[in-house]
PDB file of N, CA and C in Angstrom:
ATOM      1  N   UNK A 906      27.210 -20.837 -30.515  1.00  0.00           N
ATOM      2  CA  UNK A 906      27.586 -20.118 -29.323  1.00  0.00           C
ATOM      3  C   UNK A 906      26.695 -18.895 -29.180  1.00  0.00           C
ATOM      4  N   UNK A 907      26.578 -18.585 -28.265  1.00  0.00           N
ATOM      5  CA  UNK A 907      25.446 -17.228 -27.625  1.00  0.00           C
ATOM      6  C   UNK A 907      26.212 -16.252 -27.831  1.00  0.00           C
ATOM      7  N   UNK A 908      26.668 -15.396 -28.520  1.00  0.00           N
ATOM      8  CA  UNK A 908      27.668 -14.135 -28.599  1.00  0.00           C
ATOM      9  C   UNK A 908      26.894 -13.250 -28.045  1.00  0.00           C
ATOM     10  N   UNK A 909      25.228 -13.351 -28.139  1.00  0.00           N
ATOM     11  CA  UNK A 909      24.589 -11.880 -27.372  1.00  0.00           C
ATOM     12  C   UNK A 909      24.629 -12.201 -26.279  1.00  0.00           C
ATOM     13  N   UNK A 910      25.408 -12.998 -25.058  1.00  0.00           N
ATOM     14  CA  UNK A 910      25.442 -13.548 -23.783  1.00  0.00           C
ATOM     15  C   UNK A 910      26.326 -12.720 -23.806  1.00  0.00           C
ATOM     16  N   UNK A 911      27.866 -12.700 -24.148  1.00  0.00           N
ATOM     17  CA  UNK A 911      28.950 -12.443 -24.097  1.00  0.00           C
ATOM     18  C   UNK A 911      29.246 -10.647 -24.646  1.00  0.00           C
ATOM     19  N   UNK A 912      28.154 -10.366 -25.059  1.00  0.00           N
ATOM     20  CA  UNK A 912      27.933  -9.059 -26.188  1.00  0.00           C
ATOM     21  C   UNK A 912      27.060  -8.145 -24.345  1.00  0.00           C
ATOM     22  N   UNK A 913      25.781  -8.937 -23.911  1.00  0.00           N
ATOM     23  CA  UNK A 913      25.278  -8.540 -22.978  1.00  0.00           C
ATOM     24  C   UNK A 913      26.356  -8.058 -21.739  1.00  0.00           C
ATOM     25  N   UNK A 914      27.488  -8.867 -21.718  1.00  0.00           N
ATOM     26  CA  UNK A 914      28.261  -8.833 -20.845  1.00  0.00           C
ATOM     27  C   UNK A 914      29.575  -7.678 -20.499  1.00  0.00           C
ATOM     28  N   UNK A 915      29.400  -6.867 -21.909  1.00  0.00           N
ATOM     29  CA  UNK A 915      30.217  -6.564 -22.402  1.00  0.00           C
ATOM     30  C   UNK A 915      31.521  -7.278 -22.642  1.00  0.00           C
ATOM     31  N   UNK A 916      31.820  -8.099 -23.527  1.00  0.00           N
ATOM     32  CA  UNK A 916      32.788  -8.833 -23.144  1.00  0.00           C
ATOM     33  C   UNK A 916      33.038  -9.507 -24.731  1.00  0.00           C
ATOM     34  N   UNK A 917      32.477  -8.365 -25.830  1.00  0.00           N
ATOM     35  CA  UNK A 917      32.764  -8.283 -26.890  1.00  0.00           C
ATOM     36  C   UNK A 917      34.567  -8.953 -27.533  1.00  0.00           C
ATOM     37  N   UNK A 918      35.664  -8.724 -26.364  1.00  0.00           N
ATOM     38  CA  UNK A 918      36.850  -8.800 -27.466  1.00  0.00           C
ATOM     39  C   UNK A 918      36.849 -10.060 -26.844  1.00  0.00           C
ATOM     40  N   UNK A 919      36.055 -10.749 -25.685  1.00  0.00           N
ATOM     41  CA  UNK A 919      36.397 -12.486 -25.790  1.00  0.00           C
ATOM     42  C   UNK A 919      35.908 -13.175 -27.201  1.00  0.00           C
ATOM     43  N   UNK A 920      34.849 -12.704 -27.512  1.00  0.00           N
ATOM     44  CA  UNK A 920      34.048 -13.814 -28.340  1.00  0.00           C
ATOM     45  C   UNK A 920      34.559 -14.544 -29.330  1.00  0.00           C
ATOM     46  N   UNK A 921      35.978 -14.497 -29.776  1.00  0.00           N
ATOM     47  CA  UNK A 921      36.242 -15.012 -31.197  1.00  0.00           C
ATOM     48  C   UNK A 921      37.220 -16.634 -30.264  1.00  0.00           C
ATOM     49  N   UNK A 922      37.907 -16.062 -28.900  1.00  0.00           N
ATOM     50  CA  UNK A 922      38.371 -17.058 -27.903  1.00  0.00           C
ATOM     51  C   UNK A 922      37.614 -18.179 -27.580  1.00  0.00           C
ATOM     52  N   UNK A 923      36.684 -17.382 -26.955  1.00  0.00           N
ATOM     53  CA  UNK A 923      35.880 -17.735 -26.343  1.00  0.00           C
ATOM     54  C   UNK A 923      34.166 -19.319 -27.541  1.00  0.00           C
ATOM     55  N   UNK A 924      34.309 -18.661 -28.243  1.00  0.00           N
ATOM     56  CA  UNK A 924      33.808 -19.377 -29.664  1.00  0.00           C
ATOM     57  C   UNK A 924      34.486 -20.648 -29.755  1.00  0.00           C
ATOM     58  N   UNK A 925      36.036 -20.705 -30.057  1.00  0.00           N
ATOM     59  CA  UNK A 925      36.686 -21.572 -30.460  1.00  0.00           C
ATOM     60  C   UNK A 925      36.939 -22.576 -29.289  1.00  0.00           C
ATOM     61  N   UNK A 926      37.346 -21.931 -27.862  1.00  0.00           N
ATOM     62  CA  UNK A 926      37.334 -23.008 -26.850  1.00  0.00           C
ATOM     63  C   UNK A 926      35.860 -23.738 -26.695  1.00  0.00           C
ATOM     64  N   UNK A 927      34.978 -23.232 -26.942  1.00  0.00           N
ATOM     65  CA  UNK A 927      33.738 -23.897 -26.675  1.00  0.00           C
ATOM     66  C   UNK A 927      33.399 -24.895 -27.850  1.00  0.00           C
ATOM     67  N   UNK A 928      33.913 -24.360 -28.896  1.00  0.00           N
ATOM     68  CA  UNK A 928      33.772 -25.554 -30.086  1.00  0.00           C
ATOM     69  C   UNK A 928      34.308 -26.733 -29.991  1.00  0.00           C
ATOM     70  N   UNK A 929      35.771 -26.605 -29.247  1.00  0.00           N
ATOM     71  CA  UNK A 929      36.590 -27.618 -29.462  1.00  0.00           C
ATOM     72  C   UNK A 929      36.127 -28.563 -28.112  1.00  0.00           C
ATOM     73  N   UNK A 930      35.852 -27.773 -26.983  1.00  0.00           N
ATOM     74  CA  UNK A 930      35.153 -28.278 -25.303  1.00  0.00           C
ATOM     75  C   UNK A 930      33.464 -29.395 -25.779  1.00  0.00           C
ATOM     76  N   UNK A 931      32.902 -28.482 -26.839  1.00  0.00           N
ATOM     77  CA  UNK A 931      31.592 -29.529 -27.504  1.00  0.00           C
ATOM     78  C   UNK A 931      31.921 -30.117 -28.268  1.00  0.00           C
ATOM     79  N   UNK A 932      32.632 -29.792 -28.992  1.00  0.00           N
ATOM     80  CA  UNK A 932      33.159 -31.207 -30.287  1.00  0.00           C
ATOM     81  C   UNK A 932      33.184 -32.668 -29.308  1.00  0.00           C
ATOM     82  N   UNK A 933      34.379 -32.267 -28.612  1.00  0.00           N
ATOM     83  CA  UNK A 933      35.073 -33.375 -27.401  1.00  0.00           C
ATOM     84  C   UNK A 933      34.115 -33.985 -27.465  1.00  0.00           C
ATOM     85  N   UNK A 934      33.265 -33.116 -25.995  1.00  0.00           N
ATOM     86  CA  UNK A 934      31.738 -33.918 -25.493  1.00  0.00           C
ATOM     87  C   UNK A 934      30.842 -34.926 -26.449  1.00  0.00           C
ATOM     88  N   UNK A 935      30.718 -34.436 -27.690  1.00  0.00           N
ATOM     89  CA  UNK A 935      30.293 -35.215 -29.055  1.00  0.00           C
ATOM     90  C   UNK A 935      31.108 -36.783 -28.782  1.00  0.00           C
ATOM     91  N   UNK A 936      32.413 -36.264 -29.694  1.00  0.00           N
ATOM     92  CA  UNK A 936      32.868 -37.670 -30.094  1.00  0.00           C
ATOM     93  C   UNK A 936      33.299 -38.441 -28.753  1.00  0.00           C
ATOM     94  N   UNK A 937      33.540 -37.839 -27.447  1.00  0.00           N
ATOM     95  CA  UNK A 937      34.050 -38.716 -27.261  1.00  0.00           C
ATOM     96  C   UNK A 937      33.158 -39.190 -25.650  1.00  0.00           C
ATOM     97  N   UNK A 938      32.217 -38.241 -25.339  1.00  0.00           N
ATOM     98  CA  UNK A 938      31.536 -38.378 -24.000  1.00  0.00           C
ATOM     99  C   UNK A 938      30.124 -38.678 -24.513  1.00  0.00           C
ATOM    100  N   UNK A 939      29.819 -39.342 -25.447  1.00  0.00           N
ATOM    101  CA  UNK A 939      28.362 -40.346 -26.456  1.00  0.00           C
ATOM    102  C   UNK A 939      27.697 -39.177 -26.833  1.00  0.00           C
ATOM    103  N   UNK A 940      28.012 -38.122 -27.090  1.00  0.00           N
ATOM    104  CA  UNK A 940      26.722 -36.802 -27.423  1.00  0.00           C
ATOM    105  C   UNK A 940      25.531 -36.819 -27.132  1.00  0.00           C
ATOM    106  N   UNK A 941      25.170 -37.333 -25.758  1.00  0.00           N
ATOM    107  CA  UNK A 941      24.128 -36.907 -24.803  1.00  0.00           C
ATOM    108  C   UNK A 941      24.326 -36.482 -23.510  1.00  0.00           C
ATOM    109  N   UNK A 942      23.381 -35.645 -23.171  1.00  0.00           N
ATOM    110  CA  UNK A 942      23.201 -34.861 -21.877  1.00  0.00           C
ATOM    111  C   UNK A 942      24.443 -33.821 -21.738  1.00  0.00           C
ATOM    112  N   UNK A 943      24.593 -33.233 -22.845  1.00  0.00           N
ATOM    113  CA  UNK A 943      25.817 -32.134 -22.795  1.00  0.00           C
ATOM    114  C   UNK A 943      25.340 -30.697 -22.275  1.00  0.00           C
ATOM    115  N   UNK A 944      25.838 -30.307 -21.347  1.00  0.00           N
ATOM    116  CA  UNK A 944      25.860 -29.473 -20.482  1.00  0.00           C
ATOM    117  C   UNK A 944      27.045 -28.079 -20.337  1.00  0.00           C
ATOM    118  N   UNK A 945      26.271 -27.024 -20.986  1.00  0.00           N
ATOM    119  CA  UNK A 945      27.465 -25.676 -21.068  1.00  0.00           C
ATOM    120  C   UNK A 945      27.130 -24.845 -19.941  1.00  0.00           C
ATOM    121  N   UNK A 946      28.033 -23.940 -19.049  1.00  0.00           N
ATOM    122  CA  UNK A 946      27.794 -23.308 -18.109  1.00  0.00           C
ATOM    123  C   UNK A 946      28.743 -21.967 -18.277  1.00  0.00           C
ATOM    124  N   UNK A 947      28.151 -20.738 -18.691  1.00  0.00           N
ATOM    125  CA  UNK A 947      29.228 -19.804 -18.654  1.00  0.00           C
ATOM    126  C   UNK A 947      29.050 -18.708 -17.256  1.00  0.00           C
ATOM    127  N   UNK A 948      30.364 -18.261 -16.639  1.00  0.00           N
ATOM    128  CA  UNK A 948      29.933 -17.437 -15.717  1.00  0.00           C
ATOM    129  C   UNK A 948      31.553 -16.242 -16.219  1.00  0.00           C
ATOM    130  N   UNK A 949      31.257 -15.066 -15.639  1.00  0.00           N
ATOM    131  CA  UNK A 949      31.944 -14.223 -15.507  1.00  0.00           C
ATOM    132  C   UNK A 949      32.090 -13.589 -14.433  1.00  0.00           C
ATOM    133  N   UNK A 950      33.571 -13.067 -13.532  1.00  0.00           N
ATOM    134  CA  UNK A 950      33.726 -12.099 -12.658  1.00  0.00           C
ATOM    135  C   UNK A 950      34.639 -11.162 -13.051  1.00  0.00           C
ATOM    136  N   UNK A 951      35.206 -10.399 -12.036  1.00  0.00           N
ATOM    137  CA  UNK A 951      35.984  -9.005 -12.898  1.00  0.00           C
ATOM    138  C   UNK A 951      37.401  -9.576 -13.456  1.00  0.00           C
ATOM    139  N   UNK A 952      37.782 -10.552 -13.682  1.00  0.00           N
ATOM    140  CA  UNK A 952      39.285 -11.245 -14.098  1.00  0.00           C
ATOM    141  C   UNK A 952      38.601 -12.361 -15.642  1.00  0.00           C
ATOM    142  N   UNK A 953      37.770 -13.185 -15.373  1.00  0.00           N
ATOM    143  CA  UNK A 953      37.794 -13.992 -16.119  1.00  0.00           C
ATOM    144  C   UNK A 953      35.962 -14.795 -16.625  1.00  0.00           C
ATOM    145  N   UNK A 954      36.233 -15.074 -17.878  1.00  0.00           N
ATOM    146  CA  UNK A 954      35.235 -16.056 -18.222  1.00  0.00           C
ATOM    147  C   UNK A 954      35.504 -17.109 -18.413  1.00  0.00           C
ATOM    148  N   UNK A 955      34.772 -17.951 -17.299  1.00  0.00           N
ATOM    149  CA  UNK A 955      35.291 -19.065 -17.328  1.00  0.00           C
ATOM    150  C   UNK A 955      33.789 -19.952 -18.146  1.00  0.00           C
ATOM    151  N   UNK A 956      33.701 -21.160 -18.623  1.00  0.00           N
ATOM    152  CA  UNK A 956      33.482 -22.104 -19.529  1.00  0.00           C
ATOM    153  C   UNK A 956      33.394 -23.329 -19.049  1.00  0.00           C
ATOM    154  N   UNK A 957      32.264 -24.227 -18.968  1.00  0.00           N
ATOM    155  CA  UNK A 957      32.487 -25.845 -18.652  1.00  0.00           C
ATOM    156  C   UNK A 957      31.659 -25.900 -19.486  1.00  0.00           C
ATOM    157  N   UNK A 958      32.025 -27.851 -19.949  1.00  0.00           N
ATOM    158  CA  UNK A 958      31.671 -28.304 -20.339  1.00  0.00           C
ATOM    159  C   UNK A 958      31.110 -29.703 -19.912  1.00  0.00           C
ATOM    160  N   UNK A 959      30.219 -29.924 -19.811  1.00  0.00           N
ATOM    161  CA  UNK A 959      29.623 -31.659 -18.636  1.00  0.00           C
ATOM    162  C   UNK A 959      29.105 -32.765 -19.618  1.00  0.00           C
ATOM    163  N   UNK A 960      29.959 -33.423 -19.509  1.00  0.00           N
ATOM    164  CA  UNK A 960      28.594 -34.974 -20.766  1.00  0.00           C
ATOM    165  C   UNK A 960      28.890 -35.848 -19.314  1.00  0.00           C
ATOM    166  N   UNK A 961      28.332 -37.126 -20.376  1.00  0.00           N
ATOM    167  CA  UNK A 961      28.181 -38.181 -19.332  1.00  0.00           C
ATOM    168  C   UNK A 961      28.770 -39.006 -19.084  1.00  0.00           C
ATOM    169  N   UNK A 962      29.547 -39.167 -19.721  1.00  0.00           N
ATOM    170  CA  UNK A 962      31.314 -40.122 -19.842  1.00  0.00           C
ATOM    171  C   UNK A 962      32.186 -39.640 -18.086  1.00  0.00           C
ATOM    172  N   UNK A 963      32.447 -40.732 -17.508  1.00  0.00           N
ATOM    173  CA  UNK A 963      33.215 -40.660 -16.903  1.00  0.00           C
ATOM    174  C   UNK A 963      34.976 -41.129 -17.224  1.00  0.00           C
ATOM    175  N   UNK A 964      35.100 -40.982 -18.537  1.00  0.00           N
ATOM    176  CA  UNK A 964      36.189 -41.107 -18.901  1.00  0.00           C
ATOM    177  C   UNK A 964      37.148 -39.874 -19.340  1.00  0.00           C
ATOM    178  N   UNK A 965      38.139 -39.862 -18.210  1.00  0.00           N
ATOM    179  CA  UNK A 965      38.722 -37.984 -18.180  1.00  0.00           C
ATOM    180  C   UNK A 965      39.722 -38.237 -19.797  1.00  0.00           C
ATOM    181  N   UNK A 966      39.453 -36.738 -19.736  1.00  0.00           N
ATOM    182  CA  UNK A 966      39.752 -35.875 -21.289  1.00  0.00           C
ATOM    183  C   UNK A 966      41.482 -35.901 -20.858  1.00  0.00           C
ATOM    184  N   UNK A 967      42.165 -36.005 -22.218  1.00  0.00           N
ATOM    185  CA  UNK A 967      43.317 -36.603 -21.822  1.00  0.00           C
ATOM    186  C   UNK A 967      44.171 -35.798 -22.752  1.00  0.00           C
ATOM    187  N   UNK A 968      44.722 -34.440 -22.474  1.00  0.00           N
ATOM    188  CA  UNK A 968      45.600 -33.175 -23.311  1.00  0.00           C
ATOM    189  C   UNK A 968      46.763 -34.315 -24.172  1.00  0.00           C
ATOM    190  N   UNK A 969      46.408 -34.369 -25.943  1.00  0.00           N
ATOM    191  CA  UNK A 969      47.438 -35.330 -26.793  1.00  0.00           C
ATOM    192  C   UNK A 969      48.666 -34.284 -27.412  1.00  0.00           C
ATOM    193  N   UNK A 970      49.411 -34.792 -28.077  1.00  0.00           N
ATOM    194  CA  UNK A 970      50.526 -34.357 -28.938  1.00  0.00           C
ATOM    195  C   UNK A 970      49.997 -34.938 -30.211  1.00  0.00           C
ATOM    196  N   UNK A 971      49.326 -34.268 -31.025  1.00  0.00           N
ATOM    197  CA  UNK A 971      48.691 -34.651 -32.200  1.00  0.00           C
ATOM    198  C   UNK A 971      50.239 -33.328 -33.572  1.00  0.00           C
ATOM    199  N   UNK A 972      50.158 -34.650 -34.571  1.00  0.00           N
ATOM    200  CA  UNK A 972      51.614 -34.322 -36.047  1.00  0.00           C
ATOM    201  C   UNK A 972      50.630 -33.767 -36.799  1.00  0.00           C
ATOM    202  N   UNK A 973      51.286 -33.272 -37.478  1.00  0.00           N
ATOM    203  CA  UNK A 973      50.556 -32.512 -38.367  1.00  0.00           C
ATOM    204  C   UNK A 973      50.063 -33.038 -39.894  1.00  0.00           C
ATOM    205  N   UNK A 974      49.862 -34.059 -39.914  1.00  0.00           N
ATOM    206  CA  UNK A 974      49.391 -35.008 -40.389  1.00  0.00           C
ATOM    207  C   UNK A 974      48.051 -35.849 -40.063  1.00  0.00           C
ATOM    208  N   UNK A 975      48.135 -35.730 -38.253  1.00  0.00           N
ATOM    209  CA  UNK A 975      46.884 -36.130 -37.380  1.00  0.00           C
ATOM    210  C   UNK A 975      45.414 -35.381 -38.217  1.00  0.00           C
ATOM    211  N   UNK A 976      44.486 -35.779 -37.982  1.00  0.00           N
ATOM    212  CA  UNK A 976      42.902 -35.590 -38.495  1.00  0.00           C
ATOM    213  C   UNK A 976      42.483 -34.674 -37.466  1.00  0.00           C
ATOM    214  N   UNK A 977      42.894 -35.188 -36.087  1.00  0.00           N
ATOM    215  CA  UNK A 977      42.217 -34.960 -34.736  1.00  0.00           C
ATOM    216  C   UNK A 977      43.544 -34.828 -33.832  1.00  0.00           C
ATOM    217  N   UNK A 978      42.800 -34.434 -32.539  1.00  0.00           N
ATOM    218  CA  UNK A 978      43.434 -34.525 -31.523  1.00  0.00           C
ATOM    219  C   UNK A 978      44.349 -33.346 -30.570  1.00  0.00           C
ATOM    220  N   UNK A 979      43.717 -32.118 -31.608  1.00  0.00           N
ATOM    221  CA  UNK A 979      44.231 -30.486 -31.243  1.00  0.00           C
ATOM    222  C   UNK A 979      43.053 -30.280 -30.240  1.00  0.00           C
ATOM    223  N   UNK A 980      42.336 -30.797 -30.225  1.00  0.00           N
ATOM    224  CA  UNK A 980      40.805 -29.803 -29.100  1.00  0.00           C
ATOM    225  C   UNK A 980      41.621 -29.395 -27.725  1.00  0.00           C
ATOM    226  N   UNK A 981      41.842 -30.080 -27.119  1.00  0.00           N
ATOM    227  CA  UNK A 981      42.524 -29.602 -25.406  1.00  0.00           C
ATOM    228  C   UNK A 981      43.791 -28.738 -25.815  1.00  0.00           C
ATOM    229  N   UNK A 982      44.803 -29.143 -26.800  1.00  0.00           N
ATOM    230  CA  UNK A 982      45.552 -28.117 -27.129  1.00  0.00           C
ATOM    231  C   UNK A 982      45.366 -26.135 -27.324  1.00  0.00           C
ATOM    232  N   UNK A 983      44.507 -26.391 -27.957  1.00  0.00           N
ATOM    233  CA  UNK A 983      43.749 -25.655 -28.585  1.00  0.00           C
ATOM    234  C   UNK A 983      43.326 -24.453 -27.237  1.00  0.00           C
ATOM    235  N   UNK A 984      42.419 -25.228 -26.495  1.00  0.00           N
ATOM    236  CA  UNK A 984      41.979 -24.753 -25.179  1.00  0.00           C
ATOM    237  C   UNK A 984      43.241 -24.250 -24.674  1.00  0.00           C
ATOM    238  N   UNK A 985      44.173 -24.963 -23.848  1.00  0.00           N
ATOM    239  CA  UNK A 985      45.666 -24.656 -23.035  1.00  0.00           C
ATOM    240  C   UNK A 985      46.181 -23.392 -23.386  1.00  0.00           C
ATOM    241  N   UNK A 986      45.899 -23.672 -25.133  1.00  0.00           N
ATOM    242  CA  UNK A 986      46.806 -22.165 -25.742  1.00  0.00           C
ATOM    243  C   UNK A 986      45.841 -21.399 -25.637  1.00  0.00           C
ATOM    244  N   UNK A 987      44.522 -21.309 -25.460  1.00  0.00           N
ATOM    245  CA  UNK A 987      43.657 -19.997 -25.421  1.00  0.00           C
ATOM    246  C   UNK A 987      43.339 -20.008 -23.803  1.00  0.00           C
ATOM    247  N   UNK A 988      43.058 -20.694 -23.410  1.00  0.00           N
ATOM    248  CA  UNK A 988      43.197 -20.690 -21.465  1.00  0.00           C
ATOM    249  C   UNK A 988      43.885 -20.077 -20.550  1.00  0.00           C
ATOM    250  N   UNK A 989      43.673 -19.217 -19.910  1.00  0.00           N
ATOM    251  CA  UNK A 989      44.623 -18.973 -18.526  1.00  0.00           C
ATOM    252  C   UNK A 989      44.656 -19.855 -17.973  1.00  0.00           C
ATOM    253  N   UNK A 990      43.844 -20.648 -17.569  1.00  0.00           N
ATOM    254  CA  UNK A 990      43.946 -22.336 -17.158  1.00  0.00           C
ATOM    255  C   UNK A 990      42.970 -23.171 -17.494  1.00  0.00           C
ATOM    256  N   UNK A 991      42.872 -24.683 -17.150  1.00  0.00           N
ATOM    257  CA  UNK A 991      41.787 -25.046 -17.892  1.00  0.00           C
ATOM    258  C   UNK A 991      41.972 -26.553 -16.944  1.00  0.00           C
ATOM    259  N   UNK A 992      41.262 -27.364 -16.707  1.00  0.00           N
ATOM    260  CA  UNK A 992      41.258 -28.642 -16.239  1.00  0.00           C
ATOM    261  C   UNK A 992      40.080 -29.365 -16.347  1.00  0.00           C
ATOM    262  N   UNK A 993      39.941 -30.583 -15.715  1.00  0.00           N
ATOM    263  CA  UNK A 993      39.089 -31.377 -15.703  1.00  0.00           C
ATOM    264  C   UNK A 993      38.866 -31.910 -14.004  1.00  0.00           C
ATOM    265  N   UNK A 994      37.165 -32.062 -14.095  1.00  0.00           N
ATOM    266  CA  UNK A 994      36.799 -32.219 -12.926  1.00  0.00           C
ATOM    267  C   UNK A 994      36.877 -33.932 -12.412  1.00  0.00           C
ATOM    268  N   UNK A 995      37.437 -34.237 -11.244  1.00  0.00           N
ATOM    269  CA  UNK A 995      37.681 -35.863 -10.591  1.00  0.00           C
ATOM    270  C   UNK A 995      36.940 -36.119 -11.472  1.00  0.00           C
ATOM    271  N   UNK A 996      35.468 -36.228 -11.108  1.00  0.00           N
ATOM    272  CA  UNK A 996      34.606 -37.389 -11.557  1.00  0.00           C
ATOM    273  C   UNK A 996      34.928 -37.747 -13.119  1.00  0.00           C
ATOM    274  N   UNK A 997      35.835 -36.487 -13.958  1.00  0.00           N
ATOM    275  CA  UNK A 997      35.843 -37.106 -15.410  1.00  0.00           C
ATOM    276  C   UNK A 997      34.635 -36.623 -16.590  1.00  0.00           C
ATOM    277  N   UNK A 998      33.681 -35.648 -15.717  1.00  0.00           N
ATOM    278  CA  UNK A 998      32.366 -35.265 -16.281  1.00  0.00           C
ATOM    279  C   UNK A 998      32.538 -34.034 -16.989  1.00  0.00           C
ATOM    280  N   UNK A 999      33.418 -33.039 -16.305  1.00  0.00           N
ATOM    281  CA  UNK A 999      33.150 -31.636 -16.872  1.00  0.00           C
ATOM    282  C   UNK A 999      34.946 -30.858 -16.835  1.00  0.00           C
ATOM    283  N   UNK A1000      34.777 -30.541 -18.254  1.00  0.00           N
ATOM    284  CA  UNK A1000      35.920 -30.053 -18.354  1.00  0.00           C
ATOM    285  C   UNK A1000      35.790 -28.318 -18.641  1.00  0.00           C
ATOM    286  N   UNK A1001      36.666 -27.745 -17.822  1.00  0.00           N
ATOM    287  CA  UNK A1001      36.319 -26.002 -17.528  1.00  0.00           C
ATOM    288  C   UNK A1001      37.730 -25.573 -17.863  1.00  0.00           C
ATOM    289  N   UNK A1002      37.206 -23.604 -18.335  1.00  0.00           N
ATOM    290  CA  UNK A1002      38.237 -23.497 -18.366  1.00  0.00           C
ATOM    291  C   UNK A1002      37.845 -21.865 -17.927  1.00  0.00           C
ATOM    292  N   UNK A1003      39.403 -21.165 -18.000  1.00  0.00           N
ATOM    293  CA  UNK A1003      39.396 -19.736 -17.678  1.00  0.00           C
ATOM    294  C   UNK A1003      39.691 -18.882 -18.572  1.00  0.00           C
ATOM    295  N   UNK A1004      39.010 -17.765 -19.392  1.00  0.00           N
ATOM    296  CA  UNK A1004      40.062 -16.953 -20.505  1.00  0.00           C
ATOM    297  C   UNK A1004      40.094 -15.463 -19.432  1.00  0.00           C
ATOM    298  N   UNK A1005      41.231 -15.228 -19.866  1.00  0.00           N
ATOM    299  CA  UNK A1005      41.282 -13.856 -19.316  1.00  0.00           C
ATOM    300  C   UNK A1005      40.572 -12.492 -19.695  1.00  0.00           C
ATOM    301  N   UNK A1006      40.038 -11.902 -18.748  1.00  0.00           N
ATOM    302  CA  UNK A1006      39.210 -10.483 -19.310  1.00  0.00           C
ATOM    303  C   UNK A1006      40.388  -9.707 -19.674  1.00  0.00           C
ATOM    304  N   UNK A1007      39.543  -8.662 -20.801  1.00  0.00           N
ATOM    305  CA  UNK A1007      40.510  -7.607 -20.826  1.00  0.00           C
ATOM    306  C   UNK A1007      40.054  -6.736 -19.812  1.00  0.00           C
ATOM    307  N   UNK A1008      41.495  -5.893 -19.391  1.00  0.00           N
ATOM    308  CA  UNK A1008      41.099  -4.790 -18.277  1.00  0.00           C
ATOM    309  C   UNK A1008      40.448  -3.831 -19.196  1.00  0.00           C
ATOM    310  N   UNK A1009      39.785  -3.230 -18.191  1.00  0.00           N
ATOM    311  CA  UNK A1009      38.973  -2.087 -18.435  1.00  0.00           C
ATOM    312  C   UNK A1009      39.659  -1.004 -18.223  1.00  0.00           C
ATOM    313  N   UNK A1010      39.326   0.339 -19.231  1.00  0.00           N
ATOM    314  CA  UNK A1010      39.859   1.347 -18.501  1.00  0.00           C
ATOM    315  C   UNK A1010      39.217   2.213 -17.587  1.00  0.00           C
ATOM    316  N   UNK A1011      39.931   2.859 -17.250  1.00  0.00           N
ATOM    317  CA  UNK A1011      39.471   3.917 -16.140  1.00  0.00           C
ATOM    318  C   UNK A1011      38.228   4.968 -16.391  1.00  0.00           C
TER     319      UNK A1011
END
């Protein structure tokens, strides 16, 4: 992950969030969208950094109930609980999400 993106941005107290949703958003893309043509896009405005992720699978990402016993199957969880929101785009290609900024003070 680029932390001096997020460091440039000031936007230092996302990065440890922001790290882990993107790990679990590229893991995905890996195992399960063939780990080619993976595509990260970060943007920021004064509320949020938001995060996509694009492979080439048109097969949409599908939020599981993984036991604690499971190997796999926390990645979208994972996201939801660190997300202000998070979804997947129709086509099935790119899955985005939103973390919340901290406010700034005065």
């Amino acid at each position: 992950m680029n932390c001096a993106l997020l460091k440039l941005w000031d936007l230092q107290p996302c990065i440890d969030a922001a790290a882990l949703v993107l790990t679990e958003l590229v893991t995905n893309a890996f195992q399960h969208g063939g780990g080619e043509d993976i595509t990260v896009t970060w943007s920021a405005d004064g509320t949020h950094l938001t995060i996509q992720v694009e492979d080439s699978s048109s097969v949409r990402p599908v939020l599981r109930t993984a036991d604690e016993s499971s190997e796999s199957g926390r990645g979208l969880s994972i996201v939801e609980a660190l997300a202000d929101k998070w979804g997947v785009s129709e086509d099935g290609h790119t899955v985005h999400c939103a973390l919340v900024l901290p406010k700034r003070g005065a």
